[in-house]
Coordinates of C-alpha atoms in Angstrom, one line a residue:
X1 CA 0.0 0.0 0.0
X2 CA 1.2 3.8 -0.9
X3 CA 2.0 5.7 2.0
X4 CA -0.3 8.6 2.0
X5 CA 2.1 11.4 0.8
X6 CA 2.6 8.9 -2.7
X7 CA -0.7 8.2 -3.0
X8 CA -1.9 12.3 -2.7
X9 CA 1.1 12.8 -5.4
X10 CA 0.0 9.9 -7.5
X11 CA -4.1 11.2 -7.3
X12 CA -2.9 14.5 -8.6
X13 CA -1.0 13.1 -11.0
X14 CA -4.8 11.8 -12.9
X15 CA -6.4 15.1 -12.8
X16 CA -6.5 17.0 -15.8
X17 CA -5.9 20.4 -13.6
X18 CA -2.5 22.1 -13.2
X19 CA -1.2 22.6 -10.2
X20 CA 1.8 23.1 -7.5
X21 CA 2.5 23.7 -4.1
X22 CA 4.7 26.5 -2.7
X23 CA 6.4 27.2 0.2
X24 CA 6.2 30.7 2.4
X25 CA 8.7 32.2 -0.1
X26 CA 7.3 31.0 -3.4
X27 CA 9.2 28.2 -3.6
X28 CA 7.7 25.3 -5.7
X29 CA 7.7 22.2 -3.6
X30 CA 5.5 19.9 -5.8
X31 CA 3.7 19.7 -9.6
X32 CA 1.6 16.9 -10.7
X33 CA 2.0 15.6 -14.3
X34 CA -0.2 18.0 -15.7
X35 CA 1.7 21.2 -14.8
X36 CA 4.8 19.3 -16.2
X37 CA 3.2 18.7 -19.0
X38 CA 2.2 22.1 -19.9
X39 CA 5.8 23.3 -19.1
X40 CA 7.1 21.0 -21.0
X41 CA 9.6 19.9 -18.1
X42 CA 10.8 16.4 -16.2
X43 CA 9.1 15.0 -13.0
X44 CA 10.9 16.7 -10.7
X45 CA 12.9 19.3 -12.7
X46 CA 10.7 22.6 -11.4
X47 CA 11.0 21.1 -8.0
X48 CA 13.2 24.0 -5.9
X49 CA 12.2 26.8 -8.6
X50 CA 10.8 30.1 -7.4
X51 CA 7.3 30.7 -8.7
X52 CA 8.1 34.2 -8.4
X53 CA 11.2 34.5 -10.2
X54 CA 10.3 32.9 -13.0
X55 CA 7.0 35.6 -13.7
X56 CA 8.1 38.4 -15.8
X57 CA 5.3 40.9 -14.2
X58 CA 6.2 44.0 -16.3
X59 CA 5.5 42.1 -19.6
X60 CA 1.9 40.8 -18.8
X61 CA -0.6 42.8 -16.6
X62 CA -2.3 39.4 -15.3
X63 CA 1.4 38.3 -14.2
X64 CA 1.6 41.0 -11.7
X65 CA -2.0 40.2 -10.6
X66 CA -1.2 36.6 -10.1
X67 CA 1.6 37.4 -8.0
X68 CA -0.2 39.8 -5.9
X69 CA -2.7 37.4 -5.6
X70 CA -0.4 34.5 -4.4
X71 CA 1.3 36.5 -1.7
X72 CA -1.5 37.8 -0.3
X73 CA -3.1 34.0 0.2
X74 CA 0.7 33.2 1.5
X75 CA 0.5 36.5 4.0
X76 CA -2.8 35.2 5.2
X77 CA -4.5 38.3 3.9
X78 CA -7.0 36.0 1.3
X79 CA -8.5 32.5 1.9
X80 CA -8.9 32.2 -1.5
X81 CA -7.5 33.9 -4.4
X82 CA -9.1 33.3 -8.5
X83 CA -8.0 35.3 -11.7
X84 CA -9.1 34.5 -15.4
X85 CA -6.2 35.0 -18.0
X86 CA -5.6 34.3 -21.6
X87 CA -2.7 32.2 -22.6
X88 CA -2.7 31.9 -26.0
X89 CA -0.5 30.2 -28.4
X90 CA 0.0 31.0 -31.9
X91 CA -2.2 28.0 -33.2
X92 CA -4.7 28.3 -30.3
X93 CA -6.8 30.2 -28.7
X94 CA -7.1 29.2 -24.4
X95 CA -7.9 31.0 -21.3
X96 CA -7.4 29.9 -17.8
X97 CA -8.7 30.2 -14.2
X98 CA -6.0 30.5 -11.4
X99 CA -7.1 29.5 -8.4
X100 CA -4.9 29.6 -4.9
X101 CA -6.0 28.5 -1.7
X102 CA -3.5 28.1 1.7
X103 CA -2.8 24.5 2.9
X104 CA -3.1 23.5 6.4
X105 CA -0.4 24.8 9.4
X106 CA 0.1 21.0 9.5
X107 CA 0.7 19.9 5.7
X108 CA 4.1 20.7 3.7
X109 CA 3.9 23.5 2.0
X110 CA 1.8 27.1 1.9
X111 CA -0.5 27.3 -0.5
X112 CA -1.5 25.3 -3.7
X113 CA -1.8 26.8 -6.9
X114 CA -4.3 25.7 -9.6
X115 CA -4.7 26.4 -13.2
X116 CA -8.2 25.2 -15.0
X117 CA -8.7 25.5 -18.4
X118 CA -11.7 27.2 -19.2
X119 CA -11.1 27.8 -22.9
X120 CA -14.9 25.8 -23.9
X121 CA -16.7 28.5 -21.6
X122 CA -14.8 31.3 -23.3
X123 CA -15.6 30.1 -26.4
X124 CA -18.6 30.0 -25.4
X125 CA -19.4 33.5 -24.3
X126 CA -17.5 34.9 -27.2
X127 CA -19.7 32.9 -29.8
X128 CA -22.9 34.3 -28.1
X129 CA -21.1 38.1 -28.5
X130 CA -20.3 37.5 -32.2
X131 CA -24.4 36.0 -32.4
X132 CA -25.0 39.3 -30.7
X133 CA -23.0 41.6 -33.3
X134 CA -24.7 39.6 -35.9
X135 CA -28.4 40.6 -34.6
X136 CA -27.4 43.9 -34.6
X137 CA -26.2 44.2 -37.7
X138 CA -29.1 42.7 -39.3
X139 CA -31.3 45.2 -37.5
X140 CA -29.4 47.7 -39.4
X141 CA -29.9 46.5 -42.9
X142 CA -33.4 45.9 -42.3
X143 CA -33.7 49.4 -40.8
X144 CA -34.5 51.1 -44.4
X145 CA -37.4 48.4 -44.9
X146 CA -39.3 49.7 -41.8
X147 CA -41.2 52.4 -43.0
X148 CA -44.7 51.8 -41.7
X149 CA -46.9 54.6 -40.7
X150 CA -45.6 57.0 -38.1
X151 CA -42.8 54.8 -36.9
X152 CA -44.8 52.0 -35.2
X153 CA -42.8 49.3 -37.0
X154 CA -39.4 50.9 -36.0
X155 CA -41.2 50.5 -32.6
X156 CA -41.8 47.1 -33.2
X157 CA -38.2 46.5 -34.1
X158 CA -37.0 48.5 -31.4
X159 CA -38.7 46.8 -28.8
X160 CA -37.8 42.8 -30.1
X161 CA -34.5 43.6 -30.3
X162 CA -34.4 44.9 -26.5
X163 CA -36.7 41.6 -25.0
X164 CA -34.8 39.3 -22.9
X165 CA -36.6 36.3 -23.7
X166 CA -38.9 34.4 -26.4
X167 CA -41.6 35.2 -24.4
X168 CA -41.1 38.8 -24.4
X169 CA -40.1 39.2 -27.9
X170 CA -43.8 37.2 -29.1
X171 CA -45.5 39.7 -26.8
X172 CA -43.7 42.8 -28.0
X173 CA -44.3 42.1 -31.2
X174 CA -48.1 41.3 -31.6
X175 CA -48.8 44.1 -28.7
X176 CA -47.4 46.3 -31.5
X177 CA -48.3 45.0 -34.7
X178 CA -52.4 45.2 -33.5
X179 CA -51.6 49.1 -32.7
X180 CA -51.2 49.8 -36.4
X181 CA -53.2 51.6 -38.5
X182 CA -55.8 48.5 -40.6
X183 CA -54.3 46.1 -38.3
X184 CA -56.8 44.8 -35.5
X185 CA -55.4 42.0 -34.0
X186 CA -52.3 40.1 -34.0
X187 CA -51.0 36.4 -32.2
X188 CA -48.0 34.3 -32.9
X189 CA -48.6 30.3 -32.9
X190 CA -46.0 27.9 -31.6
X191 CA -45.9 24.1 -32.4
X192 CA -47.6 21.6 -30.0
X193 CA -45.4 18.3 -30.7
X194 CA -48.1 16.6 -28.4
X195 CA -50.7 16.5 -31.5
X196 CA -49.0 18.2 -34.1
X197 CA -50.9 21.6 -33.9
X198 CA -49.9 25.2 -33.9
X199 CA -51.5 26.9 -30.5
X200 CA -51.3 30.7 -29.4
X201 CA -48.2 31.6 -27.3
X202 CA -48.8 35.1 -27.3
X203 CA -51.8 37.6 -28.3
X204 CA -51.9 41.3 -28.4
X205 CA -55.7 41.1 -26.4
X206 CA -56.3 39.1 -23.5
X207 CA -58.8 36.6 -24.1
X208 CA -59.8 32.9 -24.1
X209 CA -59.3 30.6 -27.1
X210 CA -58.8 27.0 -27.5
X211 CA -57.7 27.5 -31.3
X212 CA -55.4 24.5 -32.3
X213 CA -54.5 24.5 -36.2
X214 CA -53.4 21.0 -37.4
X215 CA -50.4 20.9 -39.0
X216 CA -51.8 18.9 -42.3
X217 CA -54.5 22.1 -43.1
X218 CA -55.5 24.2 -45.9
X219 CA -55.5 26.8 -43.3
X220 CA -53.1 29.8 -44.0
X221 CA -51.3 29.5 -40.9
X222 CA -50.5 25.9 -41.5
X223 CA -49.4 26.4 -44.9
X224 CA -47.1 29.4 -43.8
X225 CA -45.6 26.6 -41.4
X226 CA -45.2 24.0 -43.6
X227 CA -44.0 26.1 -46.6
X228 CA -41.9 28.2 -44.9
X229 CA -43.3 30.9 -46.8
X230 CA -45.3 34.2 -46.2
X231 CA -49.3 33.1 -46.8
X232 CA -52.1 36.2 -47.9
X233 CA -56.1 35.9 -47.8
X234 CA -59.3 37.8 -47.8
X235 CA -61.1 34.4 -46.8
X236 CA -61.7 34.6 -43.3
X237 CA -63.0 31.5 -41.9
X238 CA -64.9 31.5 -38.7
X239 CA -62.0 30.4 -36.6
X240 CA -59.8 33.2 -37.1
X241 CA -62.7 35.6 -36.9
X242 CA -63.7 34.4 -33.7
X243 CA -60.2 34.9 -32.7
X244 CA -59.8 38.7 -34.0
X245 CA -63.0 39.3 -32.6
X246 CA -63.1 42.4 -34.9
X247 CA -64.3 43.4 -38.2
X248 CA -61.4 41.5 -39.9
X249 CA -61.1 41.6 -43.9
X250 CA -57.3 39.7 -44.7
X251 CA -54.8 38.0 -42.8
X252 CA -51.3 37.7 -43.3
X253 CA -49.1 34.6 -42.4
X254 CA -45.4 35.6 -41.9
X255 CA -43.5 32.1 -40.6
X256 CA -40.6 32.6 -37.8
X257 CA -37.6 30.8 -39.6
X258 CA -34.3 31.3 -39.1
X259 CA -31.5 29.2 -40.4
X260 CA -33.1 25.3 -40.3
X261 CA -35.4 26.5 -37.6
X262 CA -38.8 27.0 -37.1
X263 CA -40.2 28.8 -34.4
X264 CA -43.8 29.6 -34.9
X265 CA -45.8 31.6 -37.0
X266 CA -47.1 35.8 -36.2
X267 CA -50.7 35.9 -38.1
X268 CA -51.5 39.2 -38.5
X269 CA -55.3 40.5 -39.1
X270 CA -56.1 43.9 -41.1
X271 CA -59.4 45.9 -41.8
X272 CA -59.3 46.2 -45.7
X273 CA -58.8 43.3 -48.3
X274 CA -56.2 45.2 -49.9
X275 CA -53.9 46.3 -46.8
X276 CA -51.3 44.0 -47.7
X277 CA -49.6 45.5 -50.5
X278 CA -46.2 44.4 -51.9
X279 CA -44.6 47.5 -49.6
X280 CA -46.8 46.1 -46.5
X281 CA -45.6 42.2 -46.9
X282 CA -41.8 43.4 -47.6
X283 CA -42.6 44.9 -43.9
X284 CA -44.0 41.7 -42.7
X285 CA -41.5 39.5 -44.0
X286 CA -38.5 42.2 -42.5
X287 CA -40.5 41.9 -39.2
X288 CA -40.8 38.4 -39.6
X289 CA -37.6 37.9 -40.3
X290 CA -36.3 40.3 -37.4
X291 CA -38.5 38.0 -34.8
X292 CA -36.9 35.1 -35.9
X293 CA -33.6 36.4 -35.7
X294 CA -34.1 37.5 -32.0
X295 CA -35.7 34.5 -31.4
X296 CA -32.9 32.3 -32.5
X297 CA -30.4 34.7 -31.0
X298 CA -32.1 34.1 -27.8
X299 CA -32.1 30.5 -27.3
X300 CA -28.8 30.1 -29.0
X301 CA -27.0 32.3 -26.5
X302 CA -29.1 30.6 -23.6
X303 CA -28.2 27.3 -24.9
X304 CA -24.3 28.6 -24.9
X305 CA -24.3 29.7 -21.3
X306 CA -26.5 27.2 -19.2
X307 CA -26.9 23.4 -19.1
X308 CA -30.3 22.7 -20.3
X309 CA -32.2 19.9 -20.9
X310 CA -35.4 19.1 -22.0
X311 CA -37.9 17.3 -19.8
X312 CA -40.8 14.8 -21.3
X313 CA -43.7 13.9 -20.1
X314 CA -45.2 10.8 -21.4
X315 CA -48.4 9.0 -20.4
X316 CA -48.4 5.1 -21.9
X317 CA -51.7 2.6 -21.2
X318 CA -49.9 -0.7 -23.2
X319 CA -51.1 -3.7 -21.3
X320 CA -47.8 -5.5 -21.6
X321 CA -46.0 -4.0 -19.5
X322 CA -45.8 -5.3 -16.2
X323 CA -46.5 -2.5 -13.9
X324 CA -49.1 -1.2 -15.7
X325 CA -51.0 -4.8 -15.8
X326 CA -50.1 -5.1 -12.2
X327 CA -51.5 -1.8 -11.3
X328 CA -54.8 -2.4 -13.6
X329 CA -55.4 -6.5 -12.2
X330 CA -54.9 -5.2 -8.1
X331 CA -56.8 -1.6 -8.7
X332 CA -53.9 -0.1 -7.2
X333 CA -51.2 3.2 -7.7
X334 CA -47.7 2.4 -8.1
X335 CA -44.9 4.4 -7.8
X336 CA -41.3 4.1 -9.5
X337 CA -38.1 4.4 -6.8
X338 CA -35.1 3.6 -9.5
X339 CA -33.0 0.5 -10.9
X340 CA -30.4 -1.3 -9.9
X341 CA -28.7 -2.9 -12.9
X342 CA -27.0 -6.7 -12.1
X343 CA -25.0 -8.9 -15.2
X344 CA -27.9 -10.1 -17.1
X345 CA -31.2 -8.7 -15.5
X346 CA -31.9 -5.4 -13.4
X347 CA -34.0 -4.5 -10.2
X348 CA -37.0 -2.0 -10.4
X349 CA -38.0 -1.1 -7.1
X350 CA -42.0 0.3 -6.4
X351 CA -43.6 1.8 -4.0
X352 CA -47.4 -0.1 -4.0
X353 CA -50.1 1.3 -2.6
X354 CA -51.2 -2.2 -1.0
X355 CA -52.0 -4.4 2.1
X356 CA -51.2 -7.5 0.7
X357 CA -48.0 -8.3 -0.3
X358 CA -48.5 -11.7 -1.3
X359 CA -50.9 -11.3 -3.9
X360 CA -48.7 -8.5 -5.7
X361 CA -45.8 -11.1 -5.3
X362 CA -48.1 -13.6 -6.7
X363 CA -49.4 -11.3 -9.6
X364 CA -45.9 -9.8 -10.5
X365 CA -44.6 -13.2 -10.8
X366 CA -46.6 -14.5 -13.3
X367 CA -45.8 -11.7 -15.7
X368 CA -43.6 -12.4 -18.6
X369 CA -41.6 -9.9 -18.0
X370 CA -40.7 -10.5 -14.3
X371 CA -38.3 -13.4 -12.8
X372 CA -38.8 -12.6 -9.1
X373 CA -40.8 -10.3 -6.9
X374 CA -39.9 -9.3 -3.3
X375 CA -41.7 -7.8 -0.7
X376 CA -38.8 -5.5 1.0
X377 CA -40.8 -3.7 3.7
X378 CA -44.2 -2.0 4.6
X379 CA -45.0 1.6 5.8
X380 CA -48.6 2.3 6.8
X381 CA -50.5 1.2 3.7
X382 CA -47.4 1.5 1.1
X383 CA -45.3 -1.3 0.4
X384 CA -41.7 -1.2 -1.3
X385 CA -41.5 -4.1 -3.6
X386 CA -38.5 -4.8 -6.5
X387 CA -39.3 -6.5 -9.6
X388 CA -36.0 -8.2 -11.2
X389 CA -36.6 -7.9 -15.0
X390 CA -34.3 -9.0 -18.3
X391 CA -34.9 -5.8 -19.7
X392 CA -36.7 -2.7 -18.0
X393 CA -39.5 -2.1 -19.9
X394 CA -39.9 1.7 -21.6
X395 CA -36.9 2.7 -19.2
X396 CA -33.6 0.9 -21.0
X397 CA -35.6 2.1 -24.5
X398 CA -35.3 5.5 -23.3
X399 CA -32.0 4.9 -21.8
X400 CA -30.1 3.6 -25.1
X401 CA -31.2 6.7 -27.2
X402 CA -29.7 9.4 -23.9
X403 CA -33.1 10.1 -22.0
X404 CA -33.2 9.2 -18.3
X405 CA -36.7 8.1 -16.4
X406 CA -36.9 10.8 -13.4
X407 CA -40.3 9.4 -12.0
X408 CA -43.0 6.9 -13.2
X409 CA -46.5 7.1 -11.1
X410 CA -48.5 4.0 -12.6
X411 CA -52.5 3.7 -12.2
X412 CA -54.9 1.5 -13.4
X413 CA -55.9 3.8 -16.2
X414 CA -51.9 4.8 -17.7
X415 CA -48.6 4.9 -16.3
X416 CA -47.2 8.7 -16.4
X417 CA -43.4 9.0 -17.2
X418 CA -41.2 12.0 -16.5
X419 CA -38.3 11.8 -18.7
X420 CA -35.4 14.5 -19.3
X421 CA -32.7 14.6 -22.6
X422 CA -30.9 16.8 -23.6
X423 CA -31.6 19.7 -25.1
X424 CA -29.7 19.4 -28.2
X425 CA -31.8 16.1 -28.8
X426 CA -34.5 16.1 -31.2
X427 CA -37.9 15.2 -29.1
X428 CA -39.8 14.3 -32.1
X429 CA -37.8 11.4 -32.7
X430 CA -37.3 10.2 -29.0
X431 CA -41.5 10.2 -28.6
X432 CA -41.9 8.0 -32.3
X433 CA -40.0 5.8 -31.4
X434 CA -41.3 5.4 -27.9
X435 CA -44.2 5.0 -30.1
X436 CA -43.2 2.1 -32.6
X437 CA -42.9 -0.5 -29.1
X438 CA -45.7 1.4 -27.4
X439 CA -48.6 2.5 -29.6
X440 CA -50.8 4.4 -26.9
X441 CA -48.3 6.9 -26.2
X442 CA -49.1 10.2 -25.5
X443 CA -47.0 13.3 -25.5
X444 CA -48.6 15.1 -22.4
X445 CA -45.9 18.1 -22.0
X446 CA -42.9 19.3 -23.5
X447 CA -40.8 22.1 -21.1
X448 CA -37.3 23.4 -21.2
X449 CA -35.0 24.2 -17.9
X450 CA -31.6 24.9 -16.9
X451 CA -29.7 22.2 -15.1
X452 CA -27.3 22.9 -12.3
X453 CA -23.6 23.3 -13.2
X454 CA -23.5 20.2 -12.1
X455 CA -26.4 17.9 -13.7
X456 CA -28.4 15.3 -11.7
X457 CA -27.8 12.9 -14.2
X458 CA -24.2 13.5 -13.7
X459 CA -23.7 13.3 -10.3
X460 CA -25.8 10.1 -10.1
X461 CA -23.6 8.4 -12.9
X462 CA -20.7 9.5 -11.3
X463 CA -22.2 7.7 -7.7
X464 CA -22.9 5.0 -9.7
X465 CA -19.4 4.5 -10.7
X466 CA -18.6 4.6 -7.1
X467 CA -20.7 2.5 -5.6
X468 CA -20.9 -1.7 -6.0
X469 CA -24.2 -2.8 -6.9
X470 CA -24.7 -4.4 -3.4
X471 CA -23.9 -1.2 -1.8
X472 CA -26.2 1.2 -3.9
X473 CA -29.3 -1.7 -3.7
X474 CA -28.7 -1.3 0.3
X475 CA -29.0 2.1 0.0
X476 CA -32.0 2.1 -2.1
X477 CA -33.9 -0.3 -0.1
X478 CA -32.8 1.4 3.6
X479 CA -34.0 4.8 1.8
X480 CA -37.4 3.7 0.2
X481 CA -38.3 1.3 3.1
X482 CA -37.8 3.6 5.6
X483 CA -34.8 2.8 7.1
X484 CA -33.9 6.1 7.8
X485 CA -36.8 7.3 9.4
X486 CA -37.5 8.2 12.7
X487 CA -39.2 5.4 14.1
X488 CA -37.7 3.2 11.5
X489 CA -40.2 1.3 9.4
X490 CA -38.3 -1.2 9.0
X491 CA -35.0 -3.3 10.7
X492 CA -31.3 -3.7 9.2
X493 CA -31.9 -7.5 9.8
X494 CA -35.3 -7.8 7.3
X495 CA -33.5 -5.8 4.9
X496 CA -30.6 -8.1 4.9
X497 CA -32.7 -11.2 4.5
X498 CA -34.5 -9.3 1.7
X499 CA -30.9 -9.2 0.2
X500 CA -30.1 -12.9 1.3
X501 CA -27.0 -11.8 3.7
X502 CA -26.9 -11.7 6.9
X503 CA -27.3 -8.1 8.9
X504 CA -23.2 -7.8 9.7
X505 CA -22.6 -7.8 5.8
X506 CA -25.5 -5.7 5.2
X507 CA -24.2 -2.9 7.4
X508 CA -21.2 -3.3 6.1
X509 CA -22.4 -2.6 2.5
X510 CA -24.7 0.5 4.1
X511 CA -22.0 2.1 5.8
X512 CA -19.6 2.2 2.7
X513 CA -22.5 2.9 0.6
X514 CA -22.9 6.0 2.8
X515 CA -19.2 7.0 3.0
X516 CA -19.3 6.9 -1.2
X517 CA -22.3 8.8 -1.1
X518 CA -21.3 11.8 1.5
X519 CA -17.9 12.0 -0.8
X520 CA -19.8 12.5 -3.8
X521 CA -22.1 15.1 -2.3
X522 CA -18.9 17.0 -0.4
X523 CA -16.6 16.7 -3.7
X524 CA -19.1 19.0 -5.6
X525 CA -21.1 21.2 -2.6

């Protein structure tokens, strides 16, 4: 075994992060292999060199910050010192984040100096400027298009360009269109993936509608979706002038596209058959294409800065799948508590709402799809049950094609799936072929958020790596069965013989199944 000096060295070593430790004076008492690396120097060979003396702080202004920096953590004066700095080569581009933290009185050494390359984020940030630059620049060569009546459109253009979100830029947009002279009402659609429709997302009046225009239409607005391409009419069916509630003579269709993207169509109602003229639709389609432009600006720079993902949420009523027979033949709500995966077959664990375990053992285990049911423990009138399956039904299908299963709640009538992908993943295709093995699937919601810096699907395959399969099932069960509740609903020794080992191995899998688990959560807090 390493003594614990080597083995600190020899974890260092691994980590894609430069970084040294210095003595009081600046001294450098220890780099890992990435810091050699990047210096281009033998194990060993910067050892005794004075971080100082080798930093040339009159010919770089973030040299004589770094310094600074370093002495003051050394002097005690910071706990914690960071700088960003570019360090560019002449075939690359990279930046860098210095950070500098004191060691312990008791450890060797003063304070440890780390260098993270940050060069993605940069990249990042400076691509959403440049997307920026672009969006303004298009404003200005569609400037000399916006000409309509005393400057409303320039208002329009104005105000879409100043919107923080997608939201906000729909709302500015038909809020100022319906002010316009012949206009009378204005509302941009957005598609529903759920039954291929186009629904309102934003109207410049506040009222109730439950218009949903299918895709596959002669209507205008469908065609200016599927086409691509600006639509005209003076035939106003009743829909739309229901929806305009006003004395409407045309409507205009301008689809949002920009690039490969489609984000909705603005519908535009006027007074007169004859308002849009070639000068009026060159407006349109310059408003159009302005609102597009933002649009995709928008999301692109959000995509760039945050980690998003998009979250499902599917609702499937196919008899063959176990859980959702189960649920329908005992009358009864079940909910999903995760999988443990083994060599060949995998453990579901449930929570049942049931009184009888031995008739869902009995039912479960007749299933095709099931090879053993256990009854784990009982709280009041929930039961925690696993399932051991070949193949997780829905779950690994969503699994192999990137989408995790968050949560499942099963009743007799459907089983109700809440599944997250990422963002750059195209949904359509995820839900048909959900579809192809499951033919009553139905796309209930589709929503967008931000992850944390560090995703939830990341730290938990990360914790998975950790932990041994016997130590995360422990966990599992002693979390779902209520070990950990105060009184506890259940004993170390049942869930042991649930497991088939006696209690001394059990806590023994527990308590390093814990110690994993508080690392993981300490590593990144």
């Amino acid at each position: 075994m390493q003594p614990p000096q080597t083995l600190v060295h020899s974890t260092l070593d691994t980590l894609p992060i430069n970084i040294a430790v210095l003595d009081d004076e600046g001294t450098i008492l220890f780099t890992n292999r990435a810091w050699q690396e990047f210096a281009c120097a033998d194990e060993g060979e910067l050892q005794g060199v004075n971080y100082f003396g080798t930093t040339d702080v009159d010919a770089d202004e973030y040299a004589g910050q770094a310094v600074e920096g370093i002495e003051s953590v050394i002097d005690g004066e910071q706990d914690l010192f960071t700088l960003e700095y570019p360090c560019h080569s002449p075939d690359e581009k990279q930046w860098f984040l210095m950070r500098v933290a004191p060691l312990p009185p008791e450890d060797d050494g003063s304070a440890v100096v780390a260098h993270i390359d940050i060069t993605q984020r940069k990249l990042a940030e400076l691509a959403a400027e440049r997307r920026s630059e672009q969006l303004k620049a298009e404003r200005s060569n569609l400037q000399h298009l916006v000409d309509r009546v005393e400057g409303l459109i320039t208002a329009v253009m104005d105000d879409v360009m100043s919107a923080d979100s997608r939201a906000d830029i729909q709302q500015t947009v038909v809020d100022r269109l319906a002010t316009v002279d012949s206009y009378r009402f204005a509302w941009v659609g957005e598609f529903d993936l759920r039954d291929e429709t186009l629904r309102p997302a934003a109207l410049s009046a506040d009222r109730q509608t439950d218009l949903a225009i299918s895709l596959s239409a002669e209507d205008p607005v469908a065609l200016a979706a599927r086409t691509e391409e600006i639509q005209f009419t003076d035939d106003i069916g009743p829909a739309h002038a229901e929806l305009a509630d006003a004395d409407v003579a045309s409507l205009a269709a301008v689809p949002l596209v920009a690039g490969e993207s489609l984000y909705g169509v603005l519908t535009v109602y006027a007074d007169s058959a004859d308002v849009f003229d070639p000068r009026e639709r060159a407006v349109l389609g310059a408003v159009g294409q302005a609102v597009a432009t933002a649009i995709d600006a928008t999301e692109t720079s959000r995509l760039l800065t945050a980690d998003n993902v998009t979250e499902l949420e599917l609702q499937i009523r196919d008899d063959d799948i176990f859980f959702v027979s189960l649920s329908r033949e005992l009358g009864c709500r079940l909910e999903y508590g995760g999988s443990v995966a083994g060599g060949e077959e995998t453990v579901m664990f449930f929570l049942v709402e049931s009184d009888d375990p031995s008739t869902v053992c009995a039912v479960a285990g007749d299933h095709p799809q099931v090879s053993a049911a256990t009854h784990v423990s009982t709280a009041e009138s929930t039961a925690l049950f696993e399932f051991t399956v070949a193949d997780p039904p829905v779950v690994s299908l969503l699994a192999d094609r990137g989408a995790e299963t968050r949560d499942i709640v099963v009743t007799p009538e459907h089983a109700r799936f809440t599944v997250t992908l990422p963002s750059t993943t195209e949904t359509r295709s995820i839900v048909e072929q959900v579809r192809d093995h499951y033919p009553t699937t139905d796309l209930l919601s589709v929503r967008e958020r931000d992850e944390p810096p560090v995703s939830r699907q990341a730290f938990l395959g990360d914790l998975e790596d950790r932990l041994t399969n016997r130590q995360l099932t422990a966990l599992r069960k002693g979390y779902l069965g209520g070990f950990f509740d105060w009184p506890r609903d259940v004993s170390g020794e049942e869930l042991a013989e649930s497991m088939g080992i006696c209690p001394s191995t059990f806590h023994q899998h527990l308590r390093a199944g814990e110690r994993k688990l508080l690392e993981a959560i300490f590593e990144t807090w």
